[in-house]
């Protein structure tokens, strides 16, 4: 199975680990990795439309400069620990591509003409999306199977943004987890492959939950790609009425959800 990978920043541990694992997997040929160029005005505008300036700054600090989410607690297994254990080479996505023999491209936008031309030339069966902005219909139409994405919540119930926080305001035990789905024209409405739920652990806060989502998402995405390779997974359509779209939380509401999280986690 031929695959291409789309990535948001060259330091992203999530994207680097996906490329490292998939690039060495039997029966998979990771031919091309496309990195969306950072620090663009249009990208900043996209981010600010979706969230607040403070959260954009935190994202740049964590994902772009550090390569992952906030620092793990003592005894917590993070994606950084996994990368060290699996021998992730170098310090950038370009280094990983050199190690696995994949072509590396830097594009202004994953939807631009240069990106589309590279993807059409690669002729992937599947595109793995590790982040980097919204994807348009011409790109989604390129791969034979589709474009695979991890979502930071339980689908179909929790579509959209801040779906690791909204469940905390619904009462009862929060439904937290990660989903892998194919991207369609809707917001997290594409056919579903895998969902993995998890419970809060003692001492959890919002950063700890997001780090767990990153770790679970890495494993779940790899399982989904291998399942498609082997024919053991079949994407299942989501029922439109089974969930609703959630939007970015106002900071005051997010603070309430974060306090409830800490209360539930003891």
PDB file of C-alpha atoms in Angstrom:
ATOM      1  CA  UNK A   1       0.000   0.000   0.000  1.00  0.00           C
ATOM      2  CA  UNK A   2       1.410   3.381  -1.037  1.00  0.00           C
ATOM      3  CA  UNK A   3       0.929   6.223   1.429  1.00  0.00           C
ATOM      4  CA  UNK A   4       1.794   9.903   1.729  1.00  0.00           C
ATOM      5  CA  UNK A   5       1.927  11.875   4.969  1.00  0.00           C
ATOM      6  CA  UNK A   6       0.930  15.502   5.595  1.00  0.00           C
ATOM      7  CA  UNK A   7       2.561  17.248   8.548  1.00  0.00           C
ATOM      8  CA  UNK A   8       2.180  20.606  10.328  1.00  0.00           C
ATOM      9  CA  UNK A   9       5.711  21.356  11.649  1.00  0.00           C
ATOM     10  CA  UNK A  10       9.112  19.738  11.159  1.00  0.00           C
ATOM     11  CA  UNK A  11       9.630  19.125  14.886  1.00  0.00           C
ATOM     12  CA  UNK A  12       6.287  17.396  15.562  1.00  0.00           C
ATOM     13  CA  UNK A  13       7.048  14.185  17.428  1.00  0.00           C
ATOM     14  CA  UNK A  14       3.658  12.794  16.468  1.00  0.00           C
ATOM     15  CA  UNK A  15       4.317  13.293  12.740  1.00  0.00           C
ATOM     16  CA  UNK A  16       7.918  12.091  13.008  1.00  0.00           C
ATOM     17  CA  UNK A  17       6.889   8.925  14.845  1.00  0.00           C
ATOM     18  CA  UNK A  18       4.138   8.203  12.319  1.00  0.00           C
ATOM     19  CA  UNK A  19       6.637   8.530   9.470  1.00  0.00           C
ATOM     20  CA  UNK A  20       9.208   6.390  11.313  1.00  0.00           C
ATOM     21  CA  UNK A  21       6.778   3.583  12.117  1.00  0.00           C
ATOM     22  CA  UNK A  22       4.904   3.533   8.820  1.00  0.00           C
ATOM     23  CA  UNK A  23       8.030   3.980   6.743  1.00  0.00           C
ATOM     24  CA  UNK A  24       9.447   0.731   8.129  1.00  0.00           C
ATOM     25  CA  UNK A  25       6.238  -1.329   8.190  1.00  0.00           C
ATOM     26  CA  UNK A  26       5.930  -4.390   5.950  1.00  0.00           C
ATOM     27  CA  UNK A  27       3.590  -3.963   3.006  1.00  0.00           C
ATOM     28  CA  UNK A  28       3.611  -0.161   3.262  1.00  0.00           C
ATOM     29  CA  UNK A  29       5.541   2.236   1.047  1.00  0.00           C
ATOM     30  CA  UNK A  30       5.701   5.744   2.503  1.00  0.00           C
ATOM     31  CA  UNK A  31       6.803   7.607  -0.614  1.00  0.00           C
ATOM     32  CA  UNK A  32       6.237  11.297   0.166  1.00  0.00           C
ATOM     33  CA  UNK A  33       6.018  13.541   3.219  1.00  0.00           C
ATOM     34  CA  UNK A  34       4.654  17.060   2.747  1.00  0.00           C
ATOM     35  CA  UNK A  35       5.371  19.666   5.411  1.00  0.00           C
ATOM     36  CA  UNK A  36       3.314  22.825   5.526  1.00  0.00           C
ATOM     37  CA  UNK A  37       5.709  25.766   5.856  1.00  0.00           C
ATOM     38  CA  UNK A  38       5.408  27.378   9.315  1.00  0.00           C
ATOM     39  CA  UNK A  39       5.053  31.032  10.250  1.00  0.00           C
ATOM     40  CA  UNK A  40       2.777  32.115   7.390  1.00  0.00           C
ATOM     41  CA  UNK A  41       0.301  34.954   7.707  1.00  0.00           C
ATOM     42  CA  UNK A  42      -2.556  32.924   6.193  1.00  0.00           C
ATOM     43  CA  UNK A  43      -1.822  30.047   8.557  1.00  0.00           C
ATOM     44  CA  UNK A  44      -1.856  32.406  11.545  1.00  0.00           C
ATOM     45  CA  UNK A  45      -5.212  33.766  10.375  1.00  0.00           C
ATOM     46  CA  UNK A  46      -6.574  30.202  10.087  1.00  0.00           C
ATOM     47  CA  UNK A  47      -5.431  29.401  13.614  1.00  0.00           C
ATOM     48  CA  UNK A  48      -6.861  32.610  15.079  1.00  0.00           C
ATOM     49  CA  UNK A  49     -10.238  31.915  13.447  1.00  0.00           C
ATOM     50  CA  UNK A  50     -10.374  28.628  15.336  1.00  0.00           C
ATOM     51  CA  UNK A  51      -8.968  29.605  18.720  1.00  0.00           C
ATOM     52  CA  UNK A  52      -7.546  32.392  20.913  1.00  0.00           C
ATOM     53  CA  UNK A  53      -4.189  34.218  20.610  1.00  0.00           C
ATOM     54  CA  UNK A  54      -2.998  32.689  23.901  1.00  0.00           C
ATOM     55  CA  UNK A  55      -3.678  29.171  22.694  1.00  0.00           C
ATOM     56  CA  UNK A  56      -1.950  29.853  19.368  1.00  0.00           C
ATOM     57  CA  UNK A  57       1.130  31.024  21.293  1.00  0.00           C
ATOM     58  CA  UNK A  58       1.061  27.885  23.457  1.00  0.00           C
ATOM     59  CA  UNK A  59       0.738  25.721  20.353  1.00  0.00           C
ATOM     60  CA  UNK A  60       3.723  27.405  18.690  1.00  0.00           C
ATOM     61  CA  UNK A  61       5.815  27.026  21.830  1.00  0.00           C
ATOM     62  CA  UNK A  62       4.910  23.371  22.342  1.00  0.00           C
ATOM     63  CA  UNK A  63       4.562  21.949  18.860  1.00  0.00           C
ATOM     64  CA  UNK A  64       6.932  24.093  16.806  1.00  0.00           C
ATOM     65  CA  UNK A  65       9.745  24.863  19.245  1.00  0.00           C
ATOM     66  CA  UNK A  66       9.582  21.811  21.517  1.00  0.00           C
ATOM     67  CA  UNK A  67       8.043  19.229  19.183  1.00  0.00           C
ATOM     68  CA  UNK A  68       5.370  17.844  21.462  1.00  0.00           C
ATOM     69  CA  UNK A  69       2.874  18.795  24.114  1.00  0.00           C
ATOM     70  CA  UNK A  70       3.689  19.904  27.668  1.00  0.00           C
ATOM     71  CA  UNK A  71       6.254  18.048  29.764  1.00  0.00           C
ATOM     72  CA  UNK A  72       5.066  14.716  31.235  1.00  0.00           C
ATOM     73  CA  UNK A  73       4.751  14.057  34.932  1.00  0.00           C
ATOM     74  CA  UNK A  74       7.098  11.719  36.774  1.00  0.00           C
ATOM     75  CA  UNK A  75       6.408   8.127  35.743  1.00  0.00           C
ATOM     76  CA  UNK A  76       4.223   9.108  32.761  1.00  0.00           C
ATOM     77  CA  UNK A  77       5.086   7.451  29.453  1.00  0.00           C
ATOM     78  CA  UNK A  78       5.050  10.101  26.734  1.00  0.00           C
ATOM     79  CA  UNK A  79       5.511  10.141  22.972  1.00  0.00           C
ATOM     80  CA  UNK A  80       9.033  11.428  23.645  1.00  0.00           C
ATOM     81  CA  UNK A  81       9.782   8.267  25.655  1.00  0.00           C
ATOM     82  CA  UNK A  82       8.371   6.132  22.841  1.00  0.00           C
ATOM     83  CA  UNK A  83      10.536   7.969  20.305  1.00  0.00           C
ATOM     84  CA  UNK A  84      13.657   7.305  22.360  1.00  0.00           C
ATOM     85  CA  UNK A  85      12.771   3.634  22.846  1.00  0.00           C
ATOM     86  CA  UNK A  86      12.114   3.107  19.116  1.00  0.00           C
ATOM     87  CA  UNK A  87      15.267   4.903  17.966  1.00  0.00           C
ATOM     88  CA  UNK A  88      13.649   7.864  16.188  1.00  0.00           C
ATOM     89  CA  UNK A  89      16.482   9.364  14.137  1.00  0.00           C
ATOM     90  CA  UNK A  90      17.541  13.014  13.956  1.00  0.00           C
ATOM     91  CA  UNK A  91      15.668  16.052  15.185  1.00  0.00           C
ATOM     92  CA  UNK A  92      13.309  16.846  12.315  1.00  0.00           C
ATOM     93  CA  UNK A  93      10.873  15.304   9.880  1.00  0.00           C
ATOM     94  CA  UNK A  94      13.448  15.751   7.111  1.00  0.00           C
ATOM     95  CA  UNK A  95      15.872  13.543   9.079  1.00  0.00           C
ATOM     96  CA  UNK A  96      13.242  10.803   9.350  1.00  0.00           C
ATOM     97  CA  UNK A  97      12.542  10.989   5.612  1.00  0.00           C
ATOM     98  CA  UNK A  98      16.251  10.588   4.872  1.00  0.00           C
ATOM     99  CA  UNK A  99      16.384   7.526   7.126  1.00  0.00           C
ATOM    100  CA  UNK A 100      13.382   5.778   5.518  1.00  0.00           C
ATOM    101  CA  UNK A 101      13.976   6.923   1.942  1.00  0.00           C
ATOM    102  CA  UNK A 102      10.850   9.069   1.569  1.00  0.00           C
ATOM    103  CA  UNK A 103      10.714  12.199  -0.563  1.00  0.00           C
ATOM    104  CA  UNK A 104      10.431  15.348   1.564  1.00  0.00           C
ATOM    105  CA  UNK A 105       8.563  18.451   0.368  1.00  0.00           C
ATOM    106  CA  UNK A 106       7.932  21.830   1.968  1.00  0.00           C
ATOM    107  CA  UNK A 107       4.774  23.465   0.628  1.00  0.00           C
ATOM    108  CA  UNK A 108       3.096  26.756   1.421  1.00  0.00           C
ATOM    109  CA  UNK A 109      -0.216  25.015   1.957  1.00  0.00           C
ATOM    110  CA  UNK A 110      -1.311  21.408   1.658  1.00  0.00           C
ATOM    111  CA  UNK A 111      -4.009  22.527  -0.788  1.00  0.00           C
ATOM    112  CA  UNK A 112      -1.766  24.563  -3.102  1.00  0.00           C
ATOM    113  CA  UNK A 113      -0.816  23.599  -6.638  1.00  0.00           C
ATOM    114  CA  UNK A 114       2.669  22.368  -5.704  1.00  0.00           C
ATOM    115  CA  UNK A 115       1.282  20.106  -2.987  1.00  0.00           C
ATOM    116  CA  UNK A 116      -1.442  18.705  -5.231  1.00  0.00           C
ATOM    117  CA  UNK A 117       1.055  18.037  -8.018  1.00  0.00           C
ATOM    118  CA  UNK A 118       3.385  16.161  -5.671  1.00  0.00           C
ATOM    119  CA  UNK A 119       0.541  14.062  -4.304  1.00  0.00           C
ATOM    120  CA  UNK A 120      -0.837  13.231  -7.730  1.00  0.00           C
ATOM    121  CA  UNK A 121       2.643  12.176  -8.858  1.00  0.00           C
ATOM    122  CA  UNK A 122       2.963   9.982  -5.752  1.00  0.00           C
ATOM    123  CA  UNK A 123      -0.413   8.321  -6.496  1.00  0.00           C
ATOM    124  CA  UNK A 124      -1.013   7.227  -2.878  1.00  0.00           C
ATOM    125  CA  UNK A 125      -3.596   4.663  -1.899  1.00  0.00           C
ATOM    126  CA  UNK A 126      -3.917   6.495   1.416  1.00  0.00           C
ATOM    127  CA  UNK A 127      -2.923   9.896   2.810  1.00  0.00           C
ATOM    128  CA  UNK A 128      -2.152  10.090   6.530  1.00  0.00           C
ATOM    129  CA  UNK A 129      -2.926  13.511   7.977  1.00  0.00           C
ATOM    130  CA  UNK A 130      -0.824  14.567  10.965  1.00  0.00           C
ATOM    131  CA  UNK A 131      -2.042  18.163  10.955  1.00  0.00           C
ATOM    132  CA  UNK A 132      -1.481  21.376   9.059  1.00  0.00           C
ATOM    133  CA  UNK A 133      -4.793  23.118   8.427  1.00  0.00           C
ATOM    134  CA  UNK A 134      -8.033  22.415   6.640  1.00  0.00           C
ATOM    135  CA  UNK A 135      -8.004  20.146   3.582  1.00  0.00           C
ATOM    136  CA  UNK A 136      -9.980  20.963   0.449  1.00  0.00           C
ATOM    137  CA  UNK A 137     -11.894  18.739  -1.956  1.00  0.00           C
ATOM    138  CA  UNK A 138      -9.187  18.493  -4.683  1.00  0.00           C
ATOM    139  CA  UNK A 139      -6.741  16.998  -2.186  1.00  0.00           C
ATOM    140  CA  UNK A 140      -9.318  14.684  -0.618  1.00  0.00           C
ATOM    141  CA  UNK A 141     -10.062  13.258  -4.066  1.00  0.00           C
ATOM    142  CA  UNK A 142      -6.465  12.160  -4.746  1.00  0.00           C
ATOM    143  CA  UNK A 143      -5.961   8.957  -2.687  1.00  0.00           C
ATOM    144  CA  UNK A 144      -7.766   5.760  -3.651  1.00  0.00           C
ATOM    145  CA  UNK A 145      -8.866   4.989  -0.080  1.00  0.00           C
ATOM    146  CA  UNK A 146      -8.987   8.471   1.403  1.00  0.00           C
ATOM    147  CA  UNK A 147      -7.317  10.764   3.925  1.00  0.00           C
ATOM    148  CA  UNK A 148      -6.963   9.356   7.437  1.00  0.00           C
ATOM    149  CA  UNK A 149      -7.134  11.576  10.523  1.00  0.00           C
ATOM    150  CA  UNK A 150      -7.000  11.184  14.292  1.00  0.00           C
ATOM    151  CA  UNK A 151      -9.587  13.125  16.277  1.00  0.00           C
ATOM    152  CA  UNK A 152      -9.061  14.110  19.914  1.00  0.00           C
ATOM    153  CA  UNK A 153     -12.454  12.868  21.058  1.00  0.00           C
ATOM    154  CA  UNK A 154     -15.011  10.099  20.835  1.00  0.00           C
ATOM    155  CA  UNK A 155     -16.829  10.055  17.506  1.00  0.00           C
ATOM    156  CA  UNK A 156     -19.546  10.406  16.491  1.00  0.00           C
ATOM    157  CA  UNK A 157     -20.736  12.038  19.718  1.00  0.00           C
ATOM    158  CA  UNK A 158     -18.048  14.701  20.061  1.00  0.00           C
ATOM    159  CA  UNK A 159     -17.209  16.374  16.765  1.00  0.00           C
ATOM    160  CA  UNK A 160     -15.313  19.647  16.399  1.00  0.00           C
ATOM    161  CA  UNK A 161     -13.057  21.507  18.833  1.00  0.00           C
ATOM    162  CA  UNK A 162     -12.072  21.147  22.494  1.00  0.00           C
ATOM    163  CA  UNK A 163     -13.615  17.694  22.643  1.00  0.00           C
ATOM    164  CA  UNK A 164     -11.366  16.683  25.538  1.00  0.00           C
ATOM    165  CA  UNK A 165     -13.074  19.399  27.602  1.00  0.00           C
ATOM    166  CA  UNK A 166     -16.720  19.467  26.491  1.00  0.00           C
ATOM    167  CA  UNK A 167     -17.449  15.955  27.902  1.00  0.00           C
ATOM    168  CA  UNK A 168     -16.570  17.277  31.363  1.00  0.00           C
ATOM    169  CA  UNK A 169     -19.587  19.570  31.263  1.00  0.00           C
ATOM    170  CA  UNK A 170     -22.092  16.888  30.253  1.00  0.00           C
ATOM    171  CA  UNK A 171     -22.429  15.354  33.712  1.00  0.00           C
ATOM    172  CA  UNK A 172     -21.500  11.858  34.843  1.00  0.00           C
ATOM    173  CA  UNK A 173     -18.268  10.143  33.895  1.00  0.00           C
ATOM    174  CA  UNK A 174     -16.731  12.062  30.970  1.00  0.00           C
ATOM    175  CA  UNK A 175     -16.471  10.166  27.687  1.00  0.00           C
ATOM    176  CA  UNK A 176     -12.861  10.733  26.674  1.00  0.00           C
ATOM    177  CA  UNK A 177     -10.920   9.047  23.907  1.00  0.00           C
ATOM    178  CA  UNK A 178      -9.440   9.157  20.429  1.00  0.00           C
ATOM    179  CA  UNK A 179     -11.000   8.301  17.073  1.00  0.00           C
ATOM    180  CA  UNK A 180      -9.551   7.582  13.638  1.00  0.00           C
ATOM    181  CA  UNK A 181     -11.693   8.443  10.626  1.00  0.00           C
ATOM    182  CA  UNK A 182     -11.522   9.314   6.951  1.00  0.00           C
ATOM    183  CA  UNK A 183     -11.883  13.018   6.234  1.00  0.00           C
ATOM    184  CA  UNK A 184     -14.870  14.166   4.201  1.00  0.00           C
ATOM    185  CA  UNK A 185     -16.366  17.576   3.466  1.00  0.00           C
ATOM    186  CA  UNK A 186     -17.954  17.822   6.926  1.00  0.00           C
ATOM    187  CA  UNK A 187     -16.477  18.500  10.354  1.00  0.00           C
ATOM    188  CA  UNK A 188     -15.312  15.134  11.732  1.00  0.00           C
ATOM    189  CA  UNK A 189     -18.195  13.384   9.968  1.00  0.00           C
ATOM    190  CA  UNK A 190     -16.244  10.996   7.723  1.00  0.00           C
ATOM    191  CA  UNK A 191     -16.356   7.186   7.924  1.00  0.00           C
ATOM    192  CA  UNK A 192     -15.023   5.816  11.193  1.00  0.00           C
ATOM    193  CA  UNK A 193     -12.360   3.125  11.635  1.00  0.00           C
ATOM    194  CA  UNK A 194     -11.354   2.982  15.295  1.00  0.00           C
ATOM    195  CA  UNK A 195     -12.360   4.522  18.624  1.00  0.00           C
ATOM    196  CA  UNK A 196     -10.454   4.032  21.873  1.00  0.00           C
ATOM    197  CA  UNK A 197     -11.871   5.367  25.125  1.00  0.00           C
ATOM    198  CA  UNK A 198      -9.941   5.953  28.322  1.00  0.00           C
ATOM    199  CA  UNK A 199     -10.732   6.994  31.875  1.00  0.00           C
ATOM    200  CA  UNK A 200      -9.236   9.734  33.962  1.00  0.00           C
ATOM    201  CA  UNK A 201      -6.283   8.775  36.132  1.00  0.00           C
ATOM    202  CA  UNK A 202      -5.431  10.137  39.601  1.00  0.00           C
ATOM    203  CA  UNK A 203      -3.758  13.525  39.360  1.00  0.00           C
ATOM    204  CA  UNK A 204      -4.853  14.198  35.773  1.00  0.00           C
ATOM    205  CA  UNK A 205      -5.198  17.729  34.486  1.00  0.00           C
ATOM    206  CA  UNK A 206      -5.965  18.964  30.983  1.00  0.00           C
ATOM    207  CA  UNK A 207      -2.318  18.852  29.759  1.00  0.00           C
ATOM    208  CA  UNK A 208      -1.994  15.265  31.023  1.00  0.00           C
ATOM    209  CA  UNK A 209      -5.155  14.242  29.161  1.00  0.00           C
ATOM    210  CA  UNK A 210      -3.875  15.881  25.963  1.00  0.00           C
ATOM    211  CA  UNK A 211      -0.554  14.044  26.269  1.00  0.00           C
ATOM    212  CA  UNK A 212      -2.461  10.761  26.641  1.00  0.00           C
ATOM    213  CA  UNK A 213      -4.511  11.628  23.567  1.00  0.00           C
ATOM    214  CA  UNK A 214      -1.290  12.214  21.613  1.00  0.00           C
ATOM    215  CA  UNK A 215       0.118   8.844  22.723  1.00  0.00           C
ATOM    216  CA  UNK A 216      -3.091   6.904  22.093  1.00  0.00           C
ATOM    217  CA  UNK A 217      -3.562   8.691  18.764  1.00  0.00           C
ATOM    218  CA  UNK A 218      -0.136   7.589  17.543  1.00  0.00           C
ATOM    219  CA  UNK A 219      -0.893   3.927  18.240  1.00  0.00           C
ATOM    220  CA  UNK A 220      -4.447   4.143  16.915  1.00  0.00           C
ATOM    221  CA  UNK A 221      -3.406   5.767  13.638  1.00  0.00           C
ATOM    222  CA  UNK A 222      -0.788   3.078  13.029  1.00  0.00           C
ATOM    223  CA  UNK A 223      -3.340   0.349  13.810  1.00  0.00           C
ATOM    224  CA  UNK A 224      -5.786   1.910  11.375  1.00  0.00           C
ATOM    225  CA  UNK A 225      -3.231   2.047   8.543  1.00  0.00           C
ATOM    226  CA  UNK A 226      -2.217  -1.570   9.142  1.00  0.00           C
ATOM    227  CA  UNK A 227      -5.862  -2.613   9.296  1.00  0.00           C
ATOM    228  CA  UNK A 228      -6.515  -0.995   5.929  1.00  0.00           C
ATOM    229  CA  UNK A 229      -3.396  -2.657   4.541  1.00  0.00           C
ATOM    230  CA  UNK A 230      -4.546  -6.079   5.734  1.00  0.00           C
ATOM    231  CA  UNK A 231      -8.227  -5.632   4.922  1.00  0.00           C
ATOM    232  CA  UNK A 232      -9.205  -6.204   8.561  1.00  0.00           C
ATOM    233  CA  UNK A 233     -10.759  -2.751   8.987  1.00  0.00           C
ATOM    234  CA  UNK A 234     -13.616  -1.297   6.971  1.00  0.00           C
ATOM    235  CA  UNK A 235     -14.581   2.373   7.420  1.00  0.00           C
ATOM    236  CA  UNK A 236     -18.131   2.653   8.756  1.00  0.00           C
ATOM    237  CA  UNK A 237     -20.322   5.683   7.975  1.00  0.00           C
ATOM    238  CA  UNK A 238     -21.238   7.884  10.912  1.00  0.00           C
ATOM    239  CA  UNK A 239     -24.884   8.591  11.602  1.00  0.00           C
ATOM    240  CA  UNK A 240     -25.312  12.362  11.310  1.00  0.00           C
ATOM    241  CA  UNK A 241     -27.725  12.468  14.247  1.00  0.00           C
ATOM    242  CA  UNK A 242     -25.395  10.511  16.560  1.00  0.00           C
ATOM    243  CA  UNK A 243     -23.363  13.572  17.520  1.00  0.00           C
ATOM    244  CA  UNK A 244     -23.003  17.311  17.107  1.00  0.00           C
ATOM    245  CA  UNK A 245     -20.278  19.796  16.323  1.00  0.00           C
ATOM    246  CA  UNK A 246     -18.545  21.467  19.256  1.00  0.00           C
ATOM    247  CA  UNK A 247     -16.782  24.806  19.010  1.00  0.00           C
ATOM    248  CA  UNK A 248     -13.793  26.404  20.740  1.00  0.00           C
ATOM    249  CA  UNK A 249     -14.574  26.967  24.401  1.00  0.00           C
ATOM    250  CA  UNK A 250     -14.564  30.454  25.833  1.00  0.00           C
ATOM    251  CA  UNK A 251     -11.617  30.651  28.272  1.00  0.00           C
ATOM    252  CA  UNK A 252     -13.951  31.106  31.246  1.00  0.00           C
ATOM    253  CA  UNK A 253     -15.887  27.949  30.353  1.00  0.00           C
ATOM    254  CA  UNK A 254     -12.635  26.074  29.690  1.00  0.00           C
ATOM    255  CA  UNK A 255     -11.442  27.032  33.176  1.00  0.00           C
ATOM    256  CA  UNK A 256     -14.639  25.552  34.663  1.00  0.00           C
ATOM    257  CA  UNK A 257     -14.134  22.324  32.688  1.00  0.00           C
ATOM    258  CA  UNK A 258     -10.491  22.139  33.782  1.00  0.00           C
ATOM    259  CA  UNK A 259     -11.483  22.538  37.443  1.00  0.00           C
ATOM    260  CA  UNK A 260     -14.054  19.759  37.102  1.00  0.00           C
ATOM    261  CA  UNK A 261     -11.422  17.558  35.509  1.00  0.00           C
ATOM    262  CA  UNK A 262      -9.053  18.066  38.434  1.00  0.00           C
ATOM    263  CA  UNK A 263     -11.902  17.403  40.846  1.00  0.00           C
ATOM    264  CA  UNK A 264     -12.866  14.145  39.127  1.00  0.00           C
ATOM    265  CA  UNK A 265      -9.236  13.031  38.936  1.00  0.00           C
ATOM    266  CA  UNK A 266      -8.722  13.584  42.622  1.00  0.00           C
TER     267      UNK A 266
END
